[in-house]
Short mmCIF file of C-alpha atoms in Angstrom, two decimals:
data_model
loop_
_atom_site.label_atom_id
_atom_site.label_comp_id
_atom_site.label_asym_id
_atom_site.label_seq_id
_atom_site.Cartn_x
_atom_site.Cartn_y
_atom_site.Cartn_z
CA MET A 1040 16.72 -31.65 7.98
CA SER A 1041 13.42 -30.47 9.52
CA GLU A 1042 10.66 -28.23 8.28
CA ILE A 1043 9.03 -25.69 10.59
CA ARG A 1044 5.56 -24.76 9.35
CA ILE A 1045 4.75 -21.10 10.02
CA VAL A 1046 2.10 -19.62 7.65
CA GLN A 1047 2.33 -15.97 8.65
CA ASN A 1048 1.95 -12.69 6.81
CA VAL A 1049 5.45 -11.46 5.95
CA LEU A 1050 4.45 -7.85 6.70
CA LYS A 1051 3.01 -8.82 10.10
CA HIS A 1052 5.09 -6.29 12.03
CA ASN A 1053 4.17 -3.46 9.66
CA ASP A 1054 0.50 -4.40 9.93
CA GLU A 1055 0.66 -4.43 13.74
CA ILE A 1056 2.02 -0.88 13.78
CA ALA A 1057 -0.55 0.14 11.17
CA ALA A 1058 -3.29 -1.14 13.48
CA MET A 1059 -1.89 1.04 16.28
CA ASN A 1060 -1.85 4.06 13.95
CA ARG A 1061 -5.42 3.31 12.90
CA GLN A 1062 -6.64 3.20 16.49
CA ARG A 1063 -4.77 6.40 17.36
CA LEU A 1064 -6.44 8.37 14.58
CA ARG A 1065 -9.82 6.80 15.24
CA ASP A 1066 -9.63 7.84 18.88
CA ALA A 1067 -8.80 11.38 17.77
CA GLY A 1068 -11.75 11.42 15.33
CA VAL A 1069 -9.44 12.18 12.40
CA PHE A 1070 -10.20 10.82 8.94
CA TRP A 1071 -7.00 10.01 7.07
CA ILE A 1072 -5.99 8.92 3.63
CA ASP A 1073 -2.94 7.53 1.89
CA LEU A 1074 -2.55 9.32 -1.45
CA ILE A 1075 -0.61 7.22 -3.97
CA GLY A 1076 0.38 8.27 -7.48
CA SER A 1077 3.37 8.50 -9.80
CA PRO A 1078 5.70 11.53 -9.80
CA GLY A 1079 4.11 14.44 -11.63
CA CYS A 1080 0.49 13.26 -11.54
CA GLY A 1081 -0.43 16.30 -9.43
CA LYS A 1082 -0.51 15.06 -5.84
CA THR A 1083 1.08 18.14 -4.27
CA SER A 1084 -0.93 20.48 -6.48
CA LEU A 1085 -4.10 18.70 -5.43
CA LEU A 1086 -3.14 19.20 -1.79
CA GLU A 1087 -2.43 22.91 -2.35
CA THR A 1088 -5.82 23.40 -3.99
CA THR A 1089 -7.54 21.34 -1.30
CA LEU A 1090 -5.95 23.41 1.48
CA ARG A 1091 -6.89 26.69 -0.17
CA ARG A 1092 -10.47 25.66 -0.91
CA LEU A 1093 -11.15 24.12 2.50
CA HIS A 1094 -9.35 26.82 4.49
CA GLY A 1095 -11.41 27.78 7.54
CA ARG A 1096 -13.75 24.88 7.00
CA ILE A 1097 -11.83 21.83 8.18
CA GLN A 1098 -8.43 21.51 9.83
CA ILE A 1099 -6.04 19.53 7.65
CA GLY A 1100 -2.66 18.00 8.46
CA ILE A 1101 -0.25 16.64 5.87
CA ILE A 1102 2.55 14.07 6.02
CA ALA A 1103 4.63 14.35 2.86
CA GLY A 1104 6.87 11.46 1.82
CA ASP A 1105 9.67 12.09 -0.64
CA LEU A 1106 13.02 10.57 -1.52
CA ALA A 1107 14.74 13.91 -1.02
CA THR A 1108 14.15 17.66 -0.53
CA ASP A 1109 11.49 19.46 1.48
CA ARG A 1110 10.05 21.27 -1.54
CA ASP A 1111 6.65 19.63 -1.24
CA ALA A 1112 6.51 20.41 2.46
CA LYS A 1113 7.35 24.07 1.78
CA ARG A 1114 4.65 24.32 -0.90
CA ILE A 1115 2.09 22.81 1.46
CA GLN A 1116 3.23 24.89 4.43
CA ALA A 1117 2.70 28.02 2.36
CA CYS A 1118 -0.99 27.08 2.25
CA GLY A 1119 -1.15 27.19 6.03
CA ALA A 1120 -1.27 23.46 6.83
CA LYS A 1121 0.48 21.51 9.53
CA VAL A 1122 3.00 19.42 7.61
CA VAL A 1123 5.60 16.81 8.49
CA GLN A 1124 8.13 15.81 5.84
CA ILE A 1125 9.51 12.26 5.72
CA ASN A 1126 12.60 11.90 3.55
CA THR A 1127 12.96 8.22 2.74
CA GLY A 1128 16.41 8.48 1.14
CA LYS A 1129 16.42 5.51 -1.23
CA GLY A 1130 13.17 4.14 0.16
CA CYS A 1131 10.47 3.89 -2.49
CA HIS A 1132 7.48 3.92 -0.16
CA LEU A 1133 6.34 4.85 3.33
CA ASP A 1134 5.74 2.19 5.96
CA ALA A 1135 3.65 2.17 9.11
CA ASN A 1136 6.60 2.77 11.41
CA GLN A 1137 7.74 5.91 9.56
CA VAL A 1138 4.21 7.23 9.78
CA ARG A 1139 3.98 6.38 13.47
CA HIS A 1140 7.01 8.61 14.15
CA ALA A 1141 5.60 11.36 11.94
CA LEU A 1142 2.34 11.22 13.89
CA ASP A 1143 4.32 12.00 17.04
CA GLU A 1144 5.17 15.37 15.49
CA ILE A 1145 1.57 16.31 14.71
CA ASP A 1146 -0.88 17.67 17.25
CA LEU A 1147 -4.00 15.68 16.43
CA THR A 1148 -6.11 17.84 18.71
CA GLY A 1149 -8.44 19.91 16.59
CA LEU A 1150 -7.41 18.14 13.41
CA ASP A 1151 -10.21 16.88 11.14
CA LEU A 1152 -8.33 15.37 8.24
CA LEU A 1153 -4.85 13.96 7.71
CA ILE A 1154 -3.50 13.29 4.23
CA ILE A 1155 -0.39 11.19 3.68
CA GLU A 1156 1.24 12.11 0.39
CA ASN A 1157 3.15 8.91 -0.30
CA VAL A 1158 6.40 8.75 -2.28
CA GLY A 1159 5.70 9.21 -6.00
CA ASN A 1160 5.41 5.59 -7.10
CA LEU A 1161 2.54 3.48 -8.42
CA ILE A 1162 3.89 0.14 -7.26
CA CYS A 1163 5.85 -0.01 -4.01
CA PRO A 1164 3.56 1.91 -1.60
CA VAL A 1165 0.51 -0.18 -2.41
CA GLY A 1166 1.27 -3.24 -0.27
CA PHE A 1167 2.16 -1.34 2.91
CA ASP A 1168 -0.75 -0.62 5.21
CA LEU A 1169 -0.16 2.64 7.11
CA GLY A 1170 -3.40 2.38 9.08
CA GLN A 1171 -5.25 4.85 6.84
CA ASP A 1172 -9.04 4.94 6.52
CA ALA A 1173 -8.86 5.12 2.74
CA LYS A 1174 -6.28 4.51 0.05
CA VAL A 1175 -6.60 6.95 -2.85
CA GLY A 1176 -4.92 6.16 -6.17
CA MET A 1177 -4.12 9.07 -8.47
CA PHE A 1178 -3.52 8.95 -12.23
CA SER A 1179 -3.34 11.68 -14.85
CA VAL A 1180 -4.43 11.61 -18.49
CA CYS A 1181 -0.85 12.44 -19.57
CA GLN A 1182 0.29 9.02 -18.40
CA GLY A 1183 -1.88 7.16 -20.94
CA ASP A 1184 -5.12 5.22 -20.69
CA ASP A 1185 -3.35 1.89 -20.08
CA LYS A 1186 -2.02 2.75 -16.64
CA ALA A 1187 -4.88 1.20 -14.71
CA ALA A 1188 -4.35 -2.10 -16.55
CA LYS A 1189 -0.61 -1.92 -15.98
CA HIS A 1190 -0.99 -1.20 -12.27
CA PRO A 1191 -3.71 -3.60 -11.13
CA HIS A 1192 -2.24 -3.59 -7.61
CA LEU A 1193 -3.15 0.04 -6.97
CA VAL A 1194 -6.54 -0.17 -8.68
CA ARG A 1195 -7.48 -3.25 -6.66
CA ALA A 1196 -6.34 -1.71 -3.37
CA ALA A 1197 -7.86 1.75 -3.87
CA ASP A 1198 -10.97 3.01 -2.12
CA LEU A 1199 -11.09 5.93 -4.55
CA LEU A 1200 -9.36 6.75 -7.83
CA ILE A 1201 -8.58 10.23 -9.13
CA LEU A 1202 -7.98 10.94 -12.80
CA ASN A 1203 -6.28 14.32 -12.97
CA LYS A 1204 -5.36 16.79 -15.74
CA THR A 1205 -8.61 16.22 -17.64
CA ASP A 1206 -8.17 19.75 -19.03
CA LEU A 1207 -5.46 18.21 -21.26
CA LEU A 1208 -7.68 15.47 -22.70
CA GLN A 1209 -7.87 17.10 -26.11
CA HIS A 1210 -4.07 17.23 -26.36
CA VAL A 1211 -3.12 13.67 -25.36
CA ARG A 1212 -3.99 10.15 -26.47
CA PHE A 1213 -6.22 9.08 -23.65
CA HIS A 1214 -9.50 7.23 -24.12
CA PRO A 1215 -11.50 7.55 -20.91
CA VAL A 1216 -13.60 4.50 -21.86
CA THR A 1217 -10.50 2.27 -22.01
CA PHE A 1218 -9.34 3.52 -18.62
CA ARG A 1219 -12.79 3.11 -17.07
CA ASP A 1220 -13.27 -0.39 -18.53
CA ASP A 1221 -9.99 -1.60 -17.04
CA VAL A 1222 -10.83 -0.11 -13.66
CA GLU A 1223 -14.30 -1.63 -13.73
CA LYS A 1224 -12.86 -5.09 -14.44
CA LEU A 1225 -10.30 -4.83 -11.65
CA ASN A 1226 -12.35 -3.10 -8.99
CA PRO A 1227 -16.03 -2.63 -9.86
CA ASP A 1228 -16.74 -0.92 -6.54
CA VAL A 1229 -14.24 1.93 -6.80
CA ALA A 1230 -15.35 5.41 -7.88
CA ILE A 1231 -13.31 7.43 -10.38
CA MET A 1232 -13.22 11.21 -9.94
CA GLU A 1233 -12.20 13.13 -13.03
CA LEU A 1234 -10.51 16.33 -11.87
CA SER A 1235 -8.52 19.22 -13.20
CA VAL A 1236 -6.46 20.62 -10.38
CA THR A 1237 -5.04 23.32 -12.67
CA GLU A 1238 -8.55 24.62 -13.36
CA SER A 1239 -9.61 24.01 -9.76
CA ARG A 1240 -12.29 21.55 -10.87
CA VAL A 1241 -12.04 19.45 -7.73
CA ASP A 1242 -15.47 19.81 -6.10
CA PRO A 1243 -16.36 16.08 -5.98
CA TRP A 1244 -13.07 15.45 -4.18
CA LEU A 1245 -13.69 18.23 -1.65
CA ASP A 1246 -17.21 16.98 -1.01
CA TRP A 1247 -15.92 13.46 -0.49
CA LEU A 1248 -13.38 14.73 2.06
CA ILE A 1249 -15.96 16.84 3.89
CA SER A 1250 -18.41 13.96 4.04
CA LYS A 1251 -15.85 11.40 5.22
CA THR A 1252 -14.41 13.80 7.78
CA ALA A 1253 -17.84 14.51 9.24
CA LYS A 1254 -18.57 10.78 9.50
CA ALA A 1255 -15.29 10.13 11.33
CA GLN A 1256 -16.08 12.92 13.78
CA ALA A 1257 -19.65 11.73 14.27
CA GLN A 1258 -18.30 8.32 15.29
CA THR A 1259 -16.33 9.92 18.12
CA GLY A 1260 -19.11 12.35 18.99
CA ASN A 1261 -17.38 15.48 17.65
CA GLY A 1262 -18.21 17.84 14.82
CA SER A 1263 -21.25 18.30 12.61
CA PRO A 1264 -22.88 15.11 11.32
CA GLU A 1265 -24.51 16.93 8.38
CA PRO A 1266 -21.92 18.79 6.30
CA THR A 1267 -22.94 21.15 3.54
CA PRO A 1268 -21.77 19.76 0.20
CA LEU A 1269 -20.06 22.03 -2.33
CA ILE A 1270 -21.99 20.45 -5.17
CA GLN A 1271 -25.14 18.37 -5.40
CA GLY A 1272 -24.79 14.64 -5.95
CA GLY A 1273 -21.16 14.26 -4.83
CA ILE A 1274 -19.76 10.72 -4.60
CA MET B 803 12.23 -1.80 -4.90
CA HIS B 804 9.79 -2.61 -2.10
CA GLU B 805 11.41 -6.06 -2.19
CA LEU B 806 14.10 -4.82 0.21
CA SER B 807 11.53 -3.83 2.86
CA ILE B 808 9.83 -7.18 2.43
CA ALA B 809 13.16 -9.02 2.72
CA ARG B 810 13.96 -7.20 5.96
CA SER B 811 10.55 -8.06 7.39
CA LEU B 812 11.13 -11.65 6.36
CA VAL B 813 14.46 -11.78 8.19
CA GLY B 814 12.70 -10.55 11.34
CA LEU B 815 9.99 -13.20 11.08
CA VAL B 816 12.47 -16.02 10.44
CA ARG B 817 14.47 -14.86 13.44
CA ASP B 818 11.28 -15.08 15.52
CA HIS B 819 10.70 -18.68 14.51
CA ALA B 820 14.17 -20.22 14.34
CA ALA B 821 15.28 -21.38 17.75
CA GLU B 822 18.71 -20.47 19.05
CA GLY B 823 21.51 -22.30 17.29
CA MET B 824 19.40 -23.64 14.41
CA VAL B 825 20.92 -23.29 10.97
CA VAL B 826 18.18 -22.20 8.57
CA LYS B 827 18.81 -23.77 5.18
CA SER B 828 15.82 -22.33 3.31
CA VAL B 829 12.84 -20.05 3.68
CA HIS B 830 9.61 -20.67 1.74
CA VAL B 831 7.32 -17.82 0.79
CA ARG B 832 4.10 -17.65 -1.26
CA VAL B 833 3.52 -14.46 -3.22
CA GLY B 834 0.32 -13.31 -4.90
CA PRO B 835 0.34 -11.16 -8.05
CA LEU B 836 -0.93 -8.05 -6.25
CA GLN B 837 2.36 -7.80 -4.35
CA ALA B 838 4.11 -6.88 -7.61
CA ILE B 839 7.28 -8.68 -6.57
CA ASP B 840 9.99 -9.25 -9.14
CA PRO B 841 11.64 -12.62 -8.33
CA GLY B 842 15.13 -11.47 -9.37
CA SER B 843 14.89 -8.29 -7.29
CA MET B 844 13.53 -10.28 -4.38
CA GLN B 845 16.49 -12.69 -4.43
CA LEU B 846 18.89 -9.75 -4.58
CA ALA B 847 17.07 -8.04 -1.71
CA TRP B 848 17.16 -11.25 0.32
CA ARG B 849 20.92 -11.49 -0.12
CA ALA B 850 21.33 -7.85 0.88
CA ALA B 851 19.11 -8.28 3.95
CA THR B 852 20.87 -11.46 5.14
CA ASP B 853 24.47 -10.43 4.49
CA ASP B 854 26.47 -10.48 7.73
CA THR B 855 23.62 -12.14 9.63
CA VAL B 856 23.20 -15.73 10.79
CA PHE B 857 20.98 -16.23 7.73
CA GLU B 858 23.72 -15.47 5.22
CA GLY B 859 23.57 -18.28 2.65
CA THR B 860 19.99 -19.26 3.53
CA GLN B 861 18.06 -20.00 0.34
CA LEU B 862 14.87 -18.08 -0.42
CA SER B 863 12.25 -20.14 -2.20
CA LEU B 864 9.46 -18.07 -3.78
CA VAL B 865 6.25 -19.67 -4.97
CA ARG B 866 4.34 -17.26 -7.18
CA VAL B 867 0.60 -17.71 -6.85
CA PRO B 868 -1.32 -16.94 -10.07
CA TRP B 869 -4.42 -14.76 -10.33
CA GLU B 870 -7.64 -16.40 -9.21
CA LEU B 871 -10.37 -15.34 -11.61
CA ARG B 872 -14.13 -15.74 -11.51
CA CYS B 873 -16.55 -15.16 -14.38
CA ARG B 874 -19.45 -12.84 -13.54
CA GLU B 875 -21.64 -14.46 -16.22
CA CYS B 876 -21.23 -18.21 -15.72
CA GLY B 877 -19.53 -18.30 -12.31
CA ARG B 878 -16.58 -20.40 -13.48
CA GLY B 879 -13.39 -19.99 -11.44
CA TRP B 880 -9.84 -20.58 -12.69
CA SER B 881 -6.20 -19.58 -12.23
CA SER B 882 -4.25 -17.52 -14.74
CA GLU B 883 -1.06 -15.50 -15.13
CA ASN B 884 -3.12 -12.72 -16.72
CA TRP B 885 -5.87 -10.86 -14.84
CA SER B 886 -7.60 -9.75 -18.06
CA ASP B 887 -8.21 -13.25 -19.47
CA PRO B 888 -11.72 -13.71 -20.89
CA CYS B 889 -13.77 -16.70 -19.75
CA THR B 890 -14.22 -19.77 -21.95
CA CYS B 891 -17.94 -18.89 -22.07
CA GLY B 892 -16.95 -15.84 -24.09
CA SER B 893 -17.58 -13.28 -21.37
CA CYS B 894 -15.02 -10.55 -20.62
CA ARG B 895 -16.74 -9.75 -17.34
CA VAL B 896 -14.22 -11.48 -15.11
CA ASP B 897 -13.35 -10.58 -11.52
CA PRO B 898 -9.91 -11.15 -10.00
CA VAL B 899 -10.29 -12.66 -6.52
CA GLY B 900 -7.74 -12.15 -3.75
CA GLY B 901 -4.17 -12.09 -5.07
CA ASP B 902 -2.58 -10.11 -2.25
CA GLU B 903 -1.01 -13.06 -0.46
CA LEU B 904 2.48 -12.63 1.00
CA THR B 905 3.00 -15.53 3.35
CA LEU B 906 5.97 -17.07 5.08
CA VAL B 907 4.92 -20.71 4.76
CA SER B 908 7.81 -22.57 6.37
CA ILE B 909 11.51 -22.69 7.05
CA GLU B 910 13.82 -25.64 6.66
CA VAL B 911 16.41 -26.09 9.38
CA ASP B 912 19.46 -28.29 9.74
CA GLU B 913 19.68 -29.40 13.35
CA THR B 914 22.89 -31.33 12.84
CA SER B 915 24.92 -28.15 12.47
CA THR B 916 24.71 -25.15 14.75
CA TYR B 917 26.08 -21.64 14.78
CA SER B 918 27.33 -19.70 17.76
CA ALA B 919 25.12 -16.67 18.19
CA PRO B 920 26.90 -13.49 19.18
CA ALA B 921 26.02 -12.40 22.70
CA ASP B 922 24.15 -9.33 21.44
CA ALA B 923 22.21 -11.09 18.65
CA PRO B 924 18.57 -10.05 18.88
CA ARG B 925 16.19 -12.87 19.83
CA SER B 926 12.48 -12.57 20.24
CA VAL B 927 11.76 -16.23 21.10
CA LYS B 928 13.26 -18.48 23.68
CA PRO B 929 15.39 -21.39 22.47
CA GLY B 930 13.26 -24.40 21.71
CA GLN B 931 10.01 -22.44 21.38
CA ALA B 932 9.58 -23.33 17.72
CA SER B 933 10.36 -27.00 18.18
CA LYS B 934 6.71 -27.94 18.70
CA GLU B 935 6.00 -27.02 15.09
CA ILE B 936 8.83 -29.06 13.59
CA HIS B 937 8.00 -31.75 11.06
CA ARG B 938 10.59 -34.17 9.73
CA VAL B 939 10.90 -34.07 5.95
#
């Protein structure tokens, strides 16, 4: 019996494709995010609101991952965005290769921002690099204030966290301090944006997108380096 | 059930490293807590991914790596199964460090028995390529 020492990342092939995706979008000057959250936390609604509010201001493309149906894609398409639907069947997450093929169907020319709406799942998508510039984790107050503690993987991996449905705070048992404390312990550097998509209170999110998009374009020499924020003091 | 994707990736990596004709007896993987891998699901996924391949029957050995924690107050570092452990100094200001490891560490091969690879079996390394890394155990 012999032992062959290897010491290699198991997801090496995924990460290699993710690196190709990353370079492709960087060359095109497109800022892109991987939006991860459980079913029903408001991901598609956030995209609809984002598309409506930023219409005519930045060009946005969407890749929507779902187990089945093209309902999300139809909702997003109705807002005038370029959208590619990936149906994963029984797959609980998107991987870099699926996204690579989806990118082939999107004309990146003239695009400023690409948002990947991952399959509704707080666990499985986290470990798979797609090549994105930022990973955004999304929670809602209806899920309970313990969800950050129960999903340390997403909180640790996230570049930004969204807490949605804050308009329902008075109706549900959710202590923002508990949620914030857990996040702070797990990832002290990550910002939490408290939004209400239903009430269209999403300005910090829009400002963040505008700012990040402008920076990505400035790096490739396109676009305006000084965007006008929607609100003062955005994150 | 991301374990199935991971198992399929693992099969690809093992195939890259096992030279033609080698019988792989076991595969050793280290897993950090941030990978959120359930050991039972991972074993099931491994069986599903290796069924009807040359790795059918190959054992998967998972070593779960605990959280590495560091106290922000006193600087002490320690390992724990629980990321929210307080420090012995009394502080609750504790940072998890790393934890996202998912590493194929080694494979164990039996060179005394061989299999006959089908003519169309995919191979990404030439026979004998991995032999330089072999250590007798």
